[in-house]
Structure formats: structure tokens, C-alpha cells
Amino acid sequence: MVIAPAPGGPRAVARCDALGVAPYSDTPGGLYRGYLTPAYGAAQAALADWMVQAGMVVSRDPAANLVGRYDGTDPAAPALLIGSHLDSVRDGGCYDGPLGVMLGVEAVDALHRAGRRMPFPIEVIAFGDEEGSRFPAAMLTSRAVAGTLPAVALDLADGEGVTLADAGADAGIDIARFRDAARAPGSVMAYLEAHIEQGPLLENEGLAVGTVTGIAAQLRYRVQVSGMAGHAGTTSMPLRRDALAGAAEMILAIERIAITDQSDVVATVGRIAGKPGAANVIAGHVDFTIDVRSGDPARRDCAADAILHEIRSIAERRGLGLQLARVHDLPASPCDPALMDLMDAAVIGAGQRPRRLVSGAGHDAMVMAALCPTVMLFIRCRDGISHNPAEHVDPADAEVALDVMLGFIDQLGASFAHA
Ligand code: HGY
Ligand code: MN
Ligand code: MN
């Protein structure tokens, strides 16, 4: 694989591009990289090489996270973790996740080439299932590292019925040890995640980077609607218990509730499947997802309650069965004020105007906040597009981000020395 030779932000972008196609994607056209799939394994192998070239010692933790470690001068010091995720959504972009990992590798590579060691170790970590695009729950492997993953959460199977345990065994990990990936409290000094903004604010304000203040709370549900399958030609409208028509009314109600909340509340039905899925058969069963978010946990919960209440009354009125399961509940996660100040100082040091902004998108950082203070650096992306093959980041902005990250690491080193 030939990548742009010069170290730095452009090489980080080029490496993300290189991983955006087969064999690093599970689909022949476009990008889908599911946790523990063959494409995921191939991407880990390429990343491991780049980590070694950057002077890191590479290992995989019991949750199959790839970790590159660059020792500091004090072997007993807690580590700075720099990371993001290596998995992708289906038909996704190349940079959502991998860019934060590749910039972490570039930051360590810059220190290594300069022969510099910080007073603390730096670990670059590539998390495995942030998107929940293969198995139904999200943030599996960062929750394993943060020590917040209940054992029951591992009882999962993907859309083809492959269990997490079997996928893990194929990838050489023992599901019984998955939660041993938990880091000891105090062993990690801070977690830094660089990530494309996935929104339009930085671009609208002509800024290359921004400091994240916090990450919105999110709830995710699985909804199963059951009616009565029937003949499309012989079943009169009053006699129908049409699961798909019922789900359609529910989906429009979900959208209406979020819109009329007139706040930062967002609600999304991203996946729906109807059975039997034939043009001449009234759907007897429908399965769909709901994702509800807000920077304000109380608003999120209030909107979610209104949504669940409304879909229950629609089901009752239409004589439909309804099963609701909460798939995950991620609390809002404020970033660390002291680390945000260091990040702003690094942004200024890189000749950029500091700008703080909230993240509507979820990130592994929201999970890592249970383990250590977190800080995120957002990078401008074209038209704010993400979760879409049109996702694009300017290599020059990646270079600015790397410059800021190296400044942040130096700030952290200086504050460490004075501690
Ligand atoms: O859903 C999210 O916000 C993230 O992309 N996983
Ligand atoms: Mn994403
Ligand atoms: Mn992401």
C-alpha cells in the first residue's frame, strides 16, 4: 500500500483514504467496516504496521482494541490515551473515527522522529465498535476499557446471527475475558479524541478546528410492531392490522414530537424492516430503531417519554402488538474544563482562533469520561457531511489539528512537570 510519504496531517488523511476501500471495507463498493469482520482485521494489521513505524509497541487488549504504546520517561506515570474508532457505519465516510486514530499515530511519530519522550506514556487506541453497525449495542469496546460494560451486554448477535462470542473467537479473543480490557482507575491521565465535526459550524465560521465542550446524551430503542399479515387484494381496509402502516404513523409522530420540542432535541428512525416484505402481502411484523438525543439529559428523557407514550397509543388504537427495548442509554458527557483550557491554548499556539462547541454526535470520549478526564478536538469537514461517502476533510486542516495536538501534548507535559 503506497501512502503519501511525508509524515503529518496529509498522511493521516491519506491513510484514512487507503482504509476506505477493500480489503479494509467489507463491501466491494463504498465503506462498511464492522467490528471483528475480515476488513476490520485487515485494517488493524495495516494500522499496527504504522504504529510500529512510529516507534510504538503494539498490542491488542481483551476487547480486541489495537493499542500502540510510546513510553515516557516515567514508566509508572498514568498514560495519555489518544484514540477514536476503527469501525464505520454502513456506506460511511473514511474519516469518522479513523482520522482521530491516524492523527494520534502522527503525533507519536513526530515525537519519535524528534527523539522526544514525554514524562508520561502515550497510548494510541483504536476502538472497535463505536458505531454499533454490526452488533446492536454501540461503544462496546470503549465501555470495556472504561469498565462500564455489564456482562449481559455481551450477549449479542449480528444481523446474520453470528454471536459476538463466535466473532470474537474467529478474531482470536475470548469473550469470557472481554471485560478484562478495563483499565485500572488512575492508570489513565486523560483521553484525547480528535474527530471531524460532522456538522457545519466550523466551516460556517471559517475555522479549521474547535474545542468540544461536551457530548449530547443519547437513548436508543428497538421497536417491534406486530399486526396480521394478509392478502393485499382481499383484506378490506377496516379489517386490517397493518404493522407497516402503523409503524409509518409512529415514525411521523416521532419526527413531529422532536420538531415541536423546538430545542436541540433530535430523534431519528434510521433502520426499519418489514416482514414478510412482499408487495402483495400486508406486513405482519415491523422492526425499527429510535435514536433520541439532546445536550440536556432532562429534555432528552422528556422527549423520549412523549415518543414512547405516543407510539403505545397508536399501537393500541390500531390493535397492534408492541415490544419496546432500550438498546442503550448514554448520558451527556461534559469534557474536562482544565483540558479544554489547555486545548484552547494549543489552538492559539497553532495560530488559530479558539472556538468551543457541543457535540451532537456520540463519541468514545463520552464513555471514557467514566475512567478519566476527556478532551476532544473537532476538525472542519466539508458541508458538515458525515455518515455518508461524501464525507471530506482538507489535509491542511488535518495538519492544523496535528499541530494543535502536539501543542496540547506539550502543554500537558509542562503542567505534568509542575505538578
Ligand atoms: O451515533 C453517533 O453519534 C456516532 O456516530 N456513533
Ligand atoms: Mn459515526
Ligand atoms: Mn465517530
Coordinates of C-alpha atoms and ligand atoms in Angstrom, one line a residue:
M1 CA 0.0 0.0 0.0
V2 CA 1.7 3.3 -1.1
I3 CA 0.7 6.2 1.1
A4 CA 1.8 9.9 0.9
P5 CA 5.4 9.6 2.2
A6 CA 5.6 12.9 4.2
P7 CA 4.6 12.4 7.9
G8 CA 1.8 14.7 9.2
G9 CA -1.8 15.6 8.7
P10 CA -2.0 14.8 5.0
R11 CA -0.6 11.4 5.6
A12 CA -3.2 10.8 8.3
V13 CA -5.9 11.7 5.7
A14 CA -4.2 9.5 3.0
R15 CA -4.2 6.6 5.4
C16 CA -7.9 7.0 6.1
D17 CA -8.5 7.1 2.3
A18 CA -6.4 3.9 1.9
L19 CA -8.5 2.1 4.5
G20 CA -11.7 3.3 2.8
V21 CA -11.8 0.5 0.2
A22 CA -11.5 -3.3 0.1
P23 CA -9.9 -5.2 1.7
Y24 CA -10.4 -2.7 4.5
S25 CA -14.1 -2.5 3.7
D26 CA -16.5 -5.4 4.0
T27 CA -18.4 -4.2 0.9
P28 CA -17.0 -4.2 -2.6
G29 CA -18.3 -0.7 -3.3
G30 CA -18.2 2.0 -0.6
L31 CA -17.1 1.6 3.0
Y32 CA -18.6 -0.6 5.7
R33 CA -16.1 -1.9 8.3
G34 CA -17.8 -3.9 11.0
Y35 CA -16.2 -4.8 14.3
L36 CA -14.3 -8.1 14.1
T37 CA -15.0 -8.6 10.4
P38 CA -12.2 -9.6 7.9
A39 CA -12.0 -6.0 6.8
Y40 CA -11.6 -4.9 10.4
G41 CA -8.8 -7.4 10.9
A42 CA -7.1 -6.1 7.7
A43 CA -7.4 -2.5 8.9
Q44 CA -5.9 -3.4 12.3
A45 CA -2.9 -5.1 10.6
A46 CA -2.2 -2.0 8.5
L47 CA -2.6 0.2 11.5
A48 CA -0.3 -2.0 13.6
D49 CA 2.5 -1.5 11.0
W50 CA 2.0 2.3 11.0
M51 CA 2.2 2.3 14.8
V52 CA 5.4 0.2 14.8
Q53 CA 6.9 2.6 12.2
A54 CA 6.0 5.5 14.6
G55 CA 8.1 3.8 17.4
M56 CA 5.2 2.3 19.3
V57 CA 4.9 -1.2 20.9
V58 CA 1.7 -2.7 19.6
S59 CA -0.8 -5.0 21.4
R60 CA -4.4 -6.0 21.4
D61 CA -6.4 -5.8 24.6
P62 CA -9.0 -8.4 25.6
A63 CA -11.7 -6.5 23.7
A64 CA -9.6 -6.6 20.6
N65 CA -8.8 -2.9 20.7
L66 CA -5.5 -2.2 19.0
V67 CA -3.2 -0.2 21.3
G68 CA 0.2 1.4 20.4
R69 CA 2.3 2.4 23.3
Y70 CA 5.0 5.1 23.3
D71 CA 6.8 5.0 26.7
G72 CA 7.6 8.2 28.6
T73 CA 10.5 9.0 30.9
D74 CA 8.5 7.9 33.9
P75 CA 7.3 4.3 33.4
A76 CA 5.0 4.5 36.4
A77 CA 3.1 7.6 35.2
P78 CA -0.5 7.3 34.1
A79 CA -0.9 7.3 30.3
L80 CA -2.3 9.8 28.0
L81 CA -4.7 7.9 25.7
I82 CA -5.3 9.3 22.2
G83 CA -7.9 7.5 20.2
S84 CA -11.1 7.1 18.3
H85 CA -12.8 4.2 16.5
L86 CA -11.8 2.0 13.5
D87 CA -15.3 0.6 12.7
S88 CA -17.6 2.5 10.4
V89 CA -21.3 2.9 9.7
R90 CA -22.7 1.2 6.6
D91 CA -21.9 3.2 3.4
G92 CA -20.0 5.6 5.6
G93 CA -17.2 8.1 5.1
C94 CA -13.5 7.4 5.5
Y95 CA -12.7 9.9 8.3
D96 CA -15.4 9.3 11.1
G97 CA -13.2 7.5 13.6
P98 CA -10.0 6.6 11.7
L99 CA -8.8 10.2 11.4
G100 CA -8.5 10.5 15.2
V101 CA -6.5 7.3 15.3
M102 CA -4.2 8.3 12.5
L103 CA -3.6 11.7 13.9
G104 CA -2.7 10.0 17.2
V105 CA -0.1 7.9 15.3
E106 CA 1.2 11.1 13.6
A107 CA 1.6 12.8 16.9
V108 CA 3.6 10.0 18.3
D109 CA 5.6 9.7 15.1
A110 CA 6.6 13.4 15.4
L111 CA 7.8 12.8 18.9
H112 CA 9.6 9.7 17.9
R113 CA 11.4 11.3 14.9
A114 CA 12.4 14.1 17.2
G115 CA 13.8 11.6 19.7
R116 CA 11.5 13.1 22.3
R117 CA 9.8 11.3 25.3
M118 CA 7.1 12.9 27.4
P119 CA 7.1 12.4 31.2
F120 CA 4.2 10.1 30.7
P121 CA 3.5 7.2 28.3
I122 CA 1.2 7.9 25.3
E123 CA -1.1 5.2 24.1
V124 CA -2.9 5.4 20.7
I125 CA -6.1 3.2 20.9
A126 CA -8.3 2.2 18.0
F127 CA -11.7 1.3 19.5
G128 CA -13.8 -1.4 17.7
D129 CA -17.5 -1.0 17.9
E130 CA -18.3 2.7 18.4
E131 CA -21.0 2.8 15.7
G132 CA -22.9 -0.3 16.7
S133 CA -23.1 -1.0 13.0
R134 CA -22.5 -4.8 13.3
F135 CA -23.8 -5.7 16.7
P136 CA -26.9 -3.8 18.1
A137 CA -25.2 -2.1 21.0
A138 CA -22.7 0.7 20.5
M139 CA -19.5 1.8 22.2
L140 CA -18.9 -1.9 23.2
T141 CA -15.1 -1.8 23.3
S142 CA -14.6 1.7 24.8
R143 CA -17.1 0.7 27.5
A144 CA -15.0 -2.4 28.1
V145 CA -11.9 -0.1 28.6
A146 CA -13.8 2.3 30.8
G147 CA -15.0 -0.6 32.9
T148 CA -18.7 0.2 32.4
L149 CA -19.8 -2.8 30.3
P150 CA -22.2 -5.1 32.1
A151 CA -21.7 -8.8 31.4
V152 CA -25.2 -9.1 29.9
A153 CA -24.2 -6.6 27.2
L154 CA -22.1 -9.2 25.5
D155 CA -25.0 -11.5 24.7
L156 CA -25.3 -10.1 21.2
A157 CA -25.7 -11.4 17.7
D158 CA -25.3 -9.5 14.4
G159 CA -27.8 -9.4 11.5
E160 CA -26.6 -12.8 10.2
G161 CA -27.0 -14.4 13.6
V162 CA -23.2 -14.5 14.3
T163 CA -22.8 -14.1 18.1
L164 CA -20.2 -11.7 19.5
A165 CA -18.6 -14.7 21.2
D166 CA -18.2 -16.5 17.9
A167 CA -16.9 -13.4 16.0
G168 CA -14.5 -12.9 18.9
A169 CA -13.3 -16.5 18.8
D170 CA -12.7 -16.1 15.0
A171 CA -10.7 -13.0 15.7
G172 CA -8.7 -14.7 18.5
I173 CA -10.3 -13.2 21.5
D174 CA -12.1 -15.0 24.4
I175 CA -15.5 -13.3 25.2
A176 CA -15.1 -14.5 28.8
R177 CA -12.2 -12.1 29.1
F178 CA -13.7 -9.2 27.1
R179 CA -14.2 -7.1 30.2
D180 CA -10.6 -7.6 31.3
A181 CA -9.9 -4.7 28.9
A182 CA -11.0 -2.4 31.8
R183 CA -8.2 0.0 32.8
A184 CA -7.5 0.5 36.5
P185 CA -8.8 3.8 37.8
G186 CA -5.9 6.3 37.9
S187 CA -3.9 4.4 35.2
V188 CA -5.1 6.9 32.5
M189 CA -4.3 10.6 33.0
A190 CA -6.6 11.8 30.2
Y191 CA -8.3 10.7 26.9
L192 CA -7.9 12.9 23.8
E193 CA -10.0 12.4 20.7
A194 CA -9.7 14.3 17.5
H195 CA -12.7 13.9 15.3
I196 CA -14.3 15.5 12.3
E197 CA -17.1 17.8 13.5
Q198 CA -19.8 16.1 11.5
G199 CA -21.6 19.4 11.4
P200 CA -21.4 22.8 9.6
L201 CA -20.4 25.2 12.4
L202 CA -16.6 25.3 11.9
E203 CA -16.9 25.6 8.1
N204 CA -19.6 28.4 8.5
E205 CA -17.2 30.3 10.7
G206 CA -14.1 29.7 8.6
L207 CA -12.4 27.7 11.4
A208 CA -10.2 24.6 10.9
V209 CA -10.6 23.3 14.5
G210 CA -12.7 23.7 17.6
T211 CA -12.6 22.5 21.3
V212 CA -15.6 20.3 22.3
T213 CA -17.4 21.3 25.5
G214 CA -19.5 18.1 25.9
I215 CA -21.3 15.3 24.1
A216 CA -25.1 15.1 23.9
A217 CA -27.0 12.4 25.8
Q218 CA -28.5 9.7 23.7
L219 CA -31.1 7.0 24.1
R220 CA -31.6 4.2 21.6
Y221 CA -34.6 1.8 21.3
R222 CA -35.6 -1.2 19.3
V223 CA -39.3 -1.2 18.4
Q224 CA -41.1 -4.3 17.2
V225 CA -44.7 -3.8 15.9
S226 CA -46.8 -6.9 15.2
G227 CA -50.1 -7.0 13.3
M228 CA -51.7 -9.5 11.0
A229 CA -50.2 -10.5 7.6
G230 CA -52.8 -10.8 5.0
H231 CA -53.7 -10.8 1.3
A232 CA -53.3 -7.3 -0.2
G233 CA -56.2 -7.9 -2.6
T234 CA -58.8 -9.5 -0.4
T235 CA -58.4 -7.9 3.0
S236 CA -60.6 -4.8 3.3
M237 CA -59.1 -1.7 4.9
P238 CA -61.3 -1.8 8.1
L239 CA -60.2 -5.4 8.8
R240 CA -56.5 -4.8 8.6
R241 CA -53.9 -4.8 11.3
D242 CA -51.2 -3.4 9.2
A243 CA -47.8 -3.3 11.1
L244 CA -46.1 -1.2 8.4
A245 CA -48.9 1.4 8.2
G246 CA -48.8 1.5 12.0
A247 CA -45.0 1.9 12.1
A248 CA -45.3 4.7 9.5
E249 CA -47.7 6.6 11.7
M250 CA -45.4 6.1 14.6
I251 CA -42.4 7.4 12.7
L252 CA -44.1 10.5 11.6
A253 CA -45.2 11.1 15.3
I254 CA -41.6 10.6 16.4
E255 CA -40.5 13.3 13.9
R256 CA -43.3 15.6 14.9
I257 CA -42.5 15.4 18.7
A258 CA -38.8 16.2 18.1
I259 CA -39.7 19.1 15.8
T260 CA -42.3 20.6 18.1
D261 CA -39.9 20.4 21.0
Q262 CA -38.2 23.4 19.4
S263 CA -34.9 22.7 21.3
D264 CA -31.7 20.8 20.4
V265 CA -33.7 17.5 20.7
V266 CA -33.2 15.3 17.7
A267 CA -35.0 11.9 17.1
T268 CA -34.2 9.5 14.2
V269 CA -35.6 6.3 12.9
G270 CA -32.6 5.1 11.0
R271 CA -33.5 1.5 10.3
I272 CA -36.7 -0.3 9.5
A273 CA -37.5 -3.8 8.3
G274 CA -41.0 -5.2 7.4
K275 CA -42.0 -8.8 7.2
P276 CA -42.7 -10.7 5.0
G277 CA -41.7 -7.8 2.7
A278 CA -43.8 -8.8 -0.3
A279 CA -45.7 -6.3 -2.5
N280 CA -49.0 -8.3 -2.2
V281 CA -48.8 -9.0 1.5
I282 CA -50.0 -6.8 4.3
A283 CA -47.0 -6.5 6.7
G284 CA -47.4 -8.6 9.8
H285 CA -44.3 -7.5 11.6
V286 CA -42.1 -4.4 11.6
D287 CA -38.8 -3.8 13.4
F288 CA -37.4 -0.3 13.7
T289 CA -34.9 1.8 15.7
I290 CA -35.3 5.1 17.5
D291 CA -32.4 7.3 18.5
V292 CA -33.2 10.3 20.7
R293 CA -30.6 13.0 21.7
S294 CA -30.2 16.3 23.5
G295 CA -27.3 18.2 25.2
D296 CA -29.8 18.4 28.1
P297 CA -30.5 14.9 29.6
A298 CA -33.9 16.0 31.0
R299 CA -35.1 17.3 27.6
R300 CA -33.9 14.0 26.1
D301 CA -35.8 12.0 28.6
C302 CA -38.9 14.1 28.3
A303 CA -38.9 13.8 24.5
A304 CA -38.3 10.0 24.8
D305 CA -41.2 9.6 27.2
A306 CA -43.5 11.5 24.9
I307 CA -42.4 9.4 21.9
L308 CA -43.0 6.1 23.8
H309 CA -46.3 7.3 25.0
E310 CA -47.4 8.2 21.5
I311 CA -46.4 5.0 19.8
R312 CA -48.1 3.0 22.5
S313 CA -51.4 4.8 21.9
I314 CA -51.0 4.4 18.1
A315 CA -50.5 0.6 18.6
E316 CA -53.5 0.4 20.9
R317 CA -55.7 2.3 18.5
R318 CA -54.7 0.1 15.6
G319 CA -54.8 -3.2 17.5
L320 CA -51.1 -3.8 17.0
G321 CA -48.7 -5.6 19.3
L322 CA -45.7 -3.6 20.5
Q323 CA -42.4 -4.5 22.0
L324 CA -40.0 -1.8 23.1
A325 CA -36.4 -2.4 24.2
R326 CA -33.9 0.2 25.3
V327 CA -30.7 -0.7 23.4
H328 CA -28.5 1.9 25.1
D329 CA -28.6 4.9 27.4
L330 CA -25.5 7.2 27.1
P331 CA -25.6 10.1 29.5
A332 CA -24.4 13.6 28.4
S333 CA -20.7 13.8 28.9
P334 CA -19.0 17.2 29.7
C335 CA -15.4 17.5 28.6
D336 CA -12.8 18.4 31.3
P337 CA -12.6 22.2 31.8
A338 CA -8.8 22.2 32.6
L339 CA -8.1 20.1 29.5
M340 CA -10.3 22.4 27.4
D341 CA -8.2 25.3 28.6
L342 CA -5.0 23.5 27.6
M343 CA -6.6 22.7 24.2
D344 CA -7.6 26.3 23.6
A345 CA -4.1 27.4 24.5
A346 CA -2.8 24.9 21.9
V347 CA -5.2 26.2 19.3
I348 CA -4.0 29.7 19.9
G349 CA -0.4 28.4 19.8
A350 CA -1.1 27.0 16.4
G351 CA -2.2 30.4 15.2
Q352 CA -5.9 29.5 15.2
R353 CA -8.9 31.3 16.8
P354 CA -10.3 29.2 19.7
R355 CA -13.9 28.1 19.4
R356 CA -15.9 25.9 21.7
L357 CA -18.8 23.8 20.6
V358 CA -21.0 21.0 21.8
S359 CA -21.1 17.6 20.0
G360 CA -24.5 16.2 18.9
A361 CA -22.7 13.1 17.7
G362 CA -21.7 10.4 20.1
H363 CA -18.0 9.5 20.6
D364 CA -16.0 7.1 22.6
A365 CA -14.9 10.1 24.7
M366 CA -18.4 10.1 26.3
V367 CA -17.7 6.6 27.6
M368 CA -14.1 7.2 28.5
A369 CA -15.3 10.1 30.8
A370 CA -16.2 7.4 33.3
L371 CA -12.5 6.5 33.5
C372 CA -10.6 9.8 33.2
P373 CA -10.9 13.4 32.2
T374 CA -11.6 13.8 28.4
V375 CA -10.9 16.4 25.8
M376 CA -12.0 16.5 22.1
L377 CA -10.7 18.5 19.2
F378 CA -13.1 18.9 16.3
I379 CA -11.9 19.3 12.7
R380 CA -13.8 21.1 9.9
C381 CA -15.4 18.8 7.4
R382 CA -16.9 19.9 4.1
D383 CA -20.6 20.9 4.3
G384 CA -20.7 19.1 7.7
I385 CA -21.4 15.9 5.9
S386 CA -20.8 12.6 7.7
H387 CA -22.1 9.0 7.8
N388 CA -22.1 9.4 4.0
P389 CA -19.4 8.6 1.4
A390 CA -19.3 12.3 0.6
E391 CA -17.5 12.9 4.0
H392 CA -14.4 15.0 3.3
V393 CA -11.7 16.6 5.3
D394 CA -9.0 19.0 4.0
P395 CA -5.5 17.6 4.5
A396 CA -4.4 21.2 5.5
D397 CA -7.0 21.1 8.3
A398 CA -5.6 17.8 9.5
E399 CA -2.2 19.4 9.6
V400 CA -3.6 22.2 11.8
A401 CA -5.2 19.6 14.0
L402 CA -1.9 17.7 14.4
D403 CA -0.1 21.0 15.2
V404 CA -2.7 21.6 17.9
M405 CA -2.5 18.1 19.3
L406 CA 1.3 18.3 19.6
G407 CA 0.9 21.7 21.3
F408 CA -1.7 20.1 23.7
I409 CA 0.7 17.3 24.5
D410 CA 3.5 19.8 25.3
Q411 CA 1.1 21.8 27.5
L412 CA 0.2 18.6 29.3
G413 CA 3.9 17.8 29.7
A414 CA 4.6 21.2 31.1
S415 CA 1.7 21.0 33.5
F416 CA 2.8 17.5 34.5
A417 CA 6.3 18.7 35.2
H418 CA 4.9 21.4 37.6
A419 CA 2.5 19.0 39.3
Ligands
HGY1 O1 -24.2 7.9 16.6 C1 -23.2 8.6 16.7 O2 -23.4 9.8 17.0 C2 -21.8 8.1 16.4 O3 -21.5 8.3 15.1 N1 -21.7 6.7 16.7
MN2 MN -20.1 7.9 13.5
MN3 MN -17.2 8.7 15.2

